[in-house]
Coordinates of C-alpha atoms in Angstrom, one line a residue:
M1 CA 15.8 174.9 75.4
T2 CA 18.1 177.5 77.8
D3 CA 17.4 180.9 77.9
T4 CA 19.7 182.7 76.4
P5 CA 21.4 186.1 78.8
V6 CA 20.9 189.5 77.5
M7 CA 23.9 191.7 77.6
Q8 CA 23.3 194.6 79.7
P9 CA 23.9 198.3 78.7
R10 CA 27.0 199.3 81.2
G11 CA 26.5 202.6 80.9
S12 CA 28.9 205.8 80.5
L13 CA 32.0 205.5 82.6
R14 CA 30.9 207.9 84.7
E15 CA 28.4 206.3 85.5
W16 CA 30.3 203.2 86.1
L17 CA 32.4 204.5 88.2
R18 CA 30.0 205.6 90.7
A19 CA 28.5 202.9 91.4
P20 CA 27.7 202.2 94.9
T21 CA 29.7 199.0 95.3
A22 CA 32.6 197.7 93.5
S23 CA 31.7 194.7 91.2
S24 CA 35.3 193.4 91.1
P25 CA 39.3 194.5 92.9
R26 CA 39.5 196.3 89.3
Q27 CA 36.4 198.3 89.8
A28 CA 36.5 199.1 93.9
R29 CA 40.8 200.8 92.5
A30 CA 39.0 202.9 89.4
Q31 CA 36.7 204.1 92.2
A32 CA 39.1 205.3 94.3
V33 CA 41.3 206.9 92.1
W34 CA 38.0 208.9 90.8
R35 CA 36.5 209.5 94.2
G36 CA 40.4 210.9 94.8
W37 CA 40.9 213.4 91.4
Q38 CA 37.3 215.0 92.8
R39 CA 38.3 215.4 95.7
L40 CA 41.8 216.8 94.5
I41 CA 40.0 219.4 92.4
T42 CA 37.1 220.7 94.3
N43 CA 40.2 221.5 96.6
R44 CA 40.9 224.9 95.3
A45 CA 43.9 225.5 96.5
A46 CA 45.9 221.9 95.6
F47 CA 44.1 222.4 92.5
A48 CA 45.2 225.5 92.0
G49 CA 48.8 223.9 92.5
L50 CA 48.5 220.7 90.9
I51 CA 47.8 223.6 87.5
V52 CA 50.4 225.7 87.8
L53 CA 53.1 223.1 88.2
L54 CA 51.6 221.9 85.5
I55 CA 52.3 225.0 83.8
L56 CA 55.5 225.5 84.3
V57 CA 56.7 221.9 83.4
T58 CA 55.9 223.0 79.8
L59 CA 57.4 225.7 79.8
A60 CA 60.3 224.3 80.6
V61 CA 60.0 221.3 78.1
V62 CA 59.1 223.6 75.5
G63 CA 60.6 226.5 76.7
P64 CA 64.1 226.2 73.4
W65 CA 60.7 227.6 71.1
L66 CA 59.2 230.0 72.9
T67 CA 61.8 232.5 72.6
P68 CA 64.1 233.6 70.2
Y69 CA 67.3 234.4 72.3
S70 CA 70.0 232.6 73.5
V71 CA 70.5 230.8 77.4
M72 CA 74.2 231.6 76.8
G73 CA 74.2 234.0 74.5
Q74 CA 75.6 237.6 75.5
D75 CA 74.9 240.9 73.8
L76 CA 76.6 243.9 76.3
S77 CA 75.1 246.7 73.8
V78 CA 71.6 245.5 76.1
R79 CA 72.5 244.7 79.3
L80 CA 71.0 245.8 82.5
Q81 CA 67.9 246.4 80.2
P82 CA 64.8 247.2 82.2
P83 CA 61.5 244.8 80.8
S84 CA 59.8 245.7 78.0
A85 CA 58.6 244.2 74.8
Q86 CA 61.7 242.8 72.9
H87 CA 62.8 241.0 76.8
L88 CA 59.9 240.5 78.9
L89 CA 62.1 240.0 81.8
G90 CA 64.7 242.8 81.3
T91 CA 68.2 241.5 80.5
D92 CA 71.2 240.7 83.2
D93 CA 75.1 242.4 83.5
L94 CA 76.0 240.3 80.4
G95 CA 73.1 241.2 78.2
R96 CA 71.3 237.5 78.6
D97 CA 67.8 237.4 78.1
I98 CA 65.9 237.3 81.6
L99 CA 62.6 235.1 80.6
T100 CA 64.6 232.3 78.4
R101 CA 67.5 231.6 80.8
I102 CA 64.4 231.1 83.5
L103 CA 62.6 228.6 81.5
Y104 CA 66.1 227.2 81.2
G105 CA 66.8 227.3 85.0
A106 CA 63.1 225.5 85.3
R107 CA 64.9 222.2 83.6
I108 CA 67.3 222.4 86.0
T109 CA 65.0 222.8 89.6
L110 CA 62.8 220.5 88.7
M111 CA 64.9 218.5 87.8
M112 CA 66.9 218.8 90.8
A113 CA 64.0 218.5 92.7
A114 CA 62.9 214.9 90.5
L115 CA 65.8 212.8 91.7
V116 CA 66.1 213.7 95.0
A117 CA 62.1 212.5 95.4
V118 CA 63.7 210.4 93.3
I119 CA 66.5 209.0 95.7
A120 CA 65.5 209.8 99.3
G121 CA 61.8 209.2 98.8
P122 CA 62.4 205.0 98.6
I123 CA 66.0 205.2 100.3
G124 CA 63.7 206.7 103.6
L125 CA 60.5 204.4 103.0
A126 CA 62.8 201.3 102.6
V127 CA 64.8 201.9 106.3
G128 CA 61.6 203.5 107.6
A129 CA 59.8 200.2 106.9
T130 CA 62.0 197.6 107.9
A131 CA 62.8 199.4 111.0
G132 CA 59.6 199.3 112.5
Y133 CA 58.6 195.9 111.2
L134 CA 61.7 194.2 112.3
G135 CA 62.3 196.3 115.6
G136 CA 65.3 195.6 117.6
W137 CA 68.3 196.4 117.2
F138 CA 68.1 197.5 113.8
D139 CA 65.4 199.6 114.9
I140 CA 67.6 201.0 117.4
V141 CA 69.9 202.1 115.2
A142 CA 68.5 203.3 112.0
M143 CA 66.3 205.3 115.0
R144 CA 69.7 206.8 116.3
L145 CA 71.4 207.6 112.7
V146 CA 67.8 209.0 111.8
D147 CA 68.2 211.4 115.0
V148 CA 72.0 212.5 114.2
F149 CA 70.7 213.5 111.0
L150 CA 67.6 215.4 111.9
S151 CA 70.0 217.1 114.2
F152 CA 71.4 219.3 112.0
P153 CA 69.6 221.9 109.7
S154 CA 69.4 220.0 105.9
L155 CA 70.6 223.3 104.9
I156 CA 73.9 223.2 107.2
L157 CA 73.9 219.9 106.1
A158 CA 73.4 219.7 102.8
L159 CA 76.4 222.0 103.0
A160 CA 79.2 220.2 104.5
F161 CA 78.1 217.4 102.3
V162 CA 78.3 219.0 98.8
A163 CA 81.5 220.9 100.4
A164 CA 83.4 217.2 101.1
L165 CA 82.1 216.3 97.6
G166 CA 82.3 219.1 95.4
P167 CA 80.4 221.8 94.0
G168 CA 78.3 220.9 90.7
I169 CA 74.4 219.6 90.1
E170 CA 75.2 216.0 90.6
N171 CA 76.7 216.1 93.8
A172 CA 74.5 218.8 95.0
V173 CA 71.8 216.4 94.2
I174 CA 73.5 213.0 96.7
A175 CA 73.6 215.9 99.5
I176 CA 70.8 217.2 99.1
S177 CA 69.1 213.5 99.0
L178 CA 71.8 212.4 102.3
S179 CA 70.0 215.3 104.4
A180 CA 66.2 215.0 102.7
W181 CA 66.1 210.6 103.1
P182 CA 65.6 210.8 107.8
P183 CA 61.9 212.3 107.8
I184 CA 60.6 210.1 105.4
A185 CA 62.2 207.3 107.5
R186 CA 60.7 208.3 110.9
L187 CA 57.2 208.7 108.9
A188 CA 57.1 205.4 107.7
R189 CA 58.7 204.1 110.7
A190 CA 55.7 205.0 112.6
E191 CA 53.5 204.2 110.0
A192 CA 55.2 200.0 110.2
L193 CA 54.4 200.6 113.9
T194 CA 50.6 200.7 113.1
V195 CA 50.4 198.2 110.7
R196 CA 53.1 195.0 111.8
K197 CA 49.5 194.1 114.2
S198 CA 47.4 194.0 112.1
D199 CA 44.9 191.1 112.0
Y200 CA 45.9 190.7 107.8
I201 CA 49.9 190.9 108.9
A202 CA 49.8 188.2 111.0
A203 CA 47.6 186.0 108.0
A204 CA 49.7 186.8 106.3
R205 CA 53.2 185.0 108.6
L206 CA 51.2 182.2 108.7
Q207 CA 51.0 181.5 105.6
G208 CA 54.8 181.5 105.7
A209 CA 55.9 184.7 104.1
S210 CA 59.5 185.4 104.8
P211 CA 59.5 189.0 107.1
M212 CA 61.3 190.8 103.9
R213 CA 58.2 189.2 101.0
L214 CA 55.6 190.8 104.2
I215 CA 58.0 194.8 104.5
M216 CA 57.7 194.8 100.6
K217 CA 54.2 193.4 99.7
H218 CA 52.2 195.1 102.9
V219 CA 54.1 196.8 105.5
M220 CA 55.8 199.3 102.2
P221 CA 52.0 199.8 99.9
I222 CA 50.4 201.0 103.6
C223 CA 53.4 204.0 104.1
L224 CA 53.1 204.8 100.0
P225 CA 50.6 207.5 100.8
S226 CA 52.1 209.0 103.6
V227 CA 54.7 208.8 102.4
V228 CA 54.4 210.3 98.6
V229 CA 52.1 213.0 100.6
R230 CA 55.6 213.4 103.1
V231 CA 57.5 214.2 99.8
T232 CA 55.4 216.3 97.9
L233 CA 55.5 218.7 100.9
N234 CA 59.4 218.7 101.2
M235 CA 59.5 219.4 97.6
A236 CA 59.5 223.7 98.4
G237 CA 61.8 222.8 101.2
I238 CA 64.0 220.2 98.6
I239 CA 63.6 223.7 95.7
L240 CA 65.0 226.0 98.6
T241 CA 67.9 224.2 99.6
A242 CA 69.1 223.7 96.2
A243 CA 68.5 227.5 94.8
G244 CA 70.5 228.1 98.8
L245 CA 73.4 225.7 97.3
G246 CA 73.6 227.2 94.0
F247 CA 73.3 231.2 96.0
L248 CA 76.6 230.2 97.6
G249 CA 78.4 229.0 94.6
L250 CA 78.4 225.1 95.6
G251 CA 75.5 223.9 93.0
A252 CA 75.2 225.3 89.8
Q253 CA 78.7 226.8 88.0
P254 CA 78.0 230.2 86.4
P255 CA 76.9 230.1 83.0
S256 CA 74.2 227.6 83.9
P257 CA 70.8 229.3 84.5
E258 CA 70.2 228.2 87.9
W259 CA 67.8 230.2 89.7
G260 CA 69.7 230.4 93.2
A261 CA 72.5 230.9 91.1
M262 CA 70.6 234.0 89.2
L263 CA 69.6 235.3 92.5
A264 CA 73.3 235.9 93.6
S265 CA 74.9 237.0 90.3
G266 CA 71.7 239.4 90.8
R267 CA 72.6 240.3 94.3
Q268 CA 74.4 243.4 93.6
F269 CA 72.1 245.0 91.7
M270 CA 69.7 245.2 93.8
L271 CA 69.1 249.5 93.9
T272 CA 69.6 249.8 90.1
S273 CA 69.1 247.0 88.8
W274 CA 66.0 244.9 90.7
W275 CA 65.0 242.5 88.3
L276 CA 66.9 240.8 88.2
A277 CA 67.3 239.6 91.5
A278 CA 64.1 239.5 91.6
T279 CA 62.8 237.7 88.7
P280 CA 64.7 234.4 90.4
G281 CA 62.9 234.9 93.5
A282 CA 59.6 235.0 92.6
A283 CA 59.8 231.9 90.5
I284 CA 62.0 230.3 93.4
M285 CA 58.7 231.4 95.6
L286 CA 56.1 230.2 92.8
V287 CA 57.5 226.7 92.6
S288 CA 57.9 226.4 96.5
L289 CA 53.7 227.1 96.9
S290 CA 53.1 225.2 94.5
F291 CA 54.4 222.1 95.8
N292 CA 53.3 223.0 99.1
L293 CA 49.7 223.5 98.1
L294 CA 49.7 220.8 96.2
G295 CA 50.8 218.6 99.2
D296 CA 48.5 219.8 101.4
G297 CA 45.3 218.4 98.9
L298 CA 46.8 215.2 98.1
R299 CA 46.6 214.8 102.2
D300 CA 43.3 215.2 102.1
V301 CA 42.9 212.8 99.3
L302 CA 45.0 210.2 100.8
D303 CA 43.5 210.2 104.6
P304 CA 41.2 207.1 104.7
R305 CA 39.7 208.6 107.1
N306 CA 37.9 210.8 103.6
D307 CA 36.7 207.6 102.3

């Protein structure tokens, strides 16, 4: 007669995640995510940045249902009105509600920042990881190209690209992406240089893995956490560059409610109607600060020395 195994209760999810040893790769990954989340929420500055960004994204999504005014509608009878109960952030020189335009402008700003991160992040990661692993002539050519890009300030480089491509949101995203990938590539290369001589890379090479497979399956995943932190920290600079292009008339074009364009249209009224320029300027500052705080927190969370 054989003994029937007795199923032991697994306990709560929190106890399972806090188990001292991982019984499976799935549990190990879950424990790593749990520890990272705990470190993030205990970092007050990073958690505050995350909360502000979540609130901003929520407002950008539900913005049309929060205000009764049209983003493009003009009413010259209420132009340059100060903040009041009817218009919480006042009106601009064409009688448009500033709060409505700020909410719609958040969509444009976050969309541009997200597109730049999606374009520049993978390009920088692929170029840097490939250059660091392969070395040789590819490394020399790629890093000299990176040096050329880094020799110019990002805003000046973006201005040159958008001047050649023409004004507009799409061209501004391309121009900012072309100026944002070189720092990511240099960081990924530095990570790849330390990884390529590891024992598990040598073992995978002895098993017949091709250089492309080694880069895609082993080198790039190791470089990814540092790249994510770098992209998050660069988001503030990306937003400032996008606002700068809009301020100079090379980004989003009027009457689009982009924050940089709103700042440019309100600067001529700074002495008489300060809220026209102060409101989009405060929004740019708040989002940039939130990304910086979140990036600092992610750097602590993704640091392997904290495990």
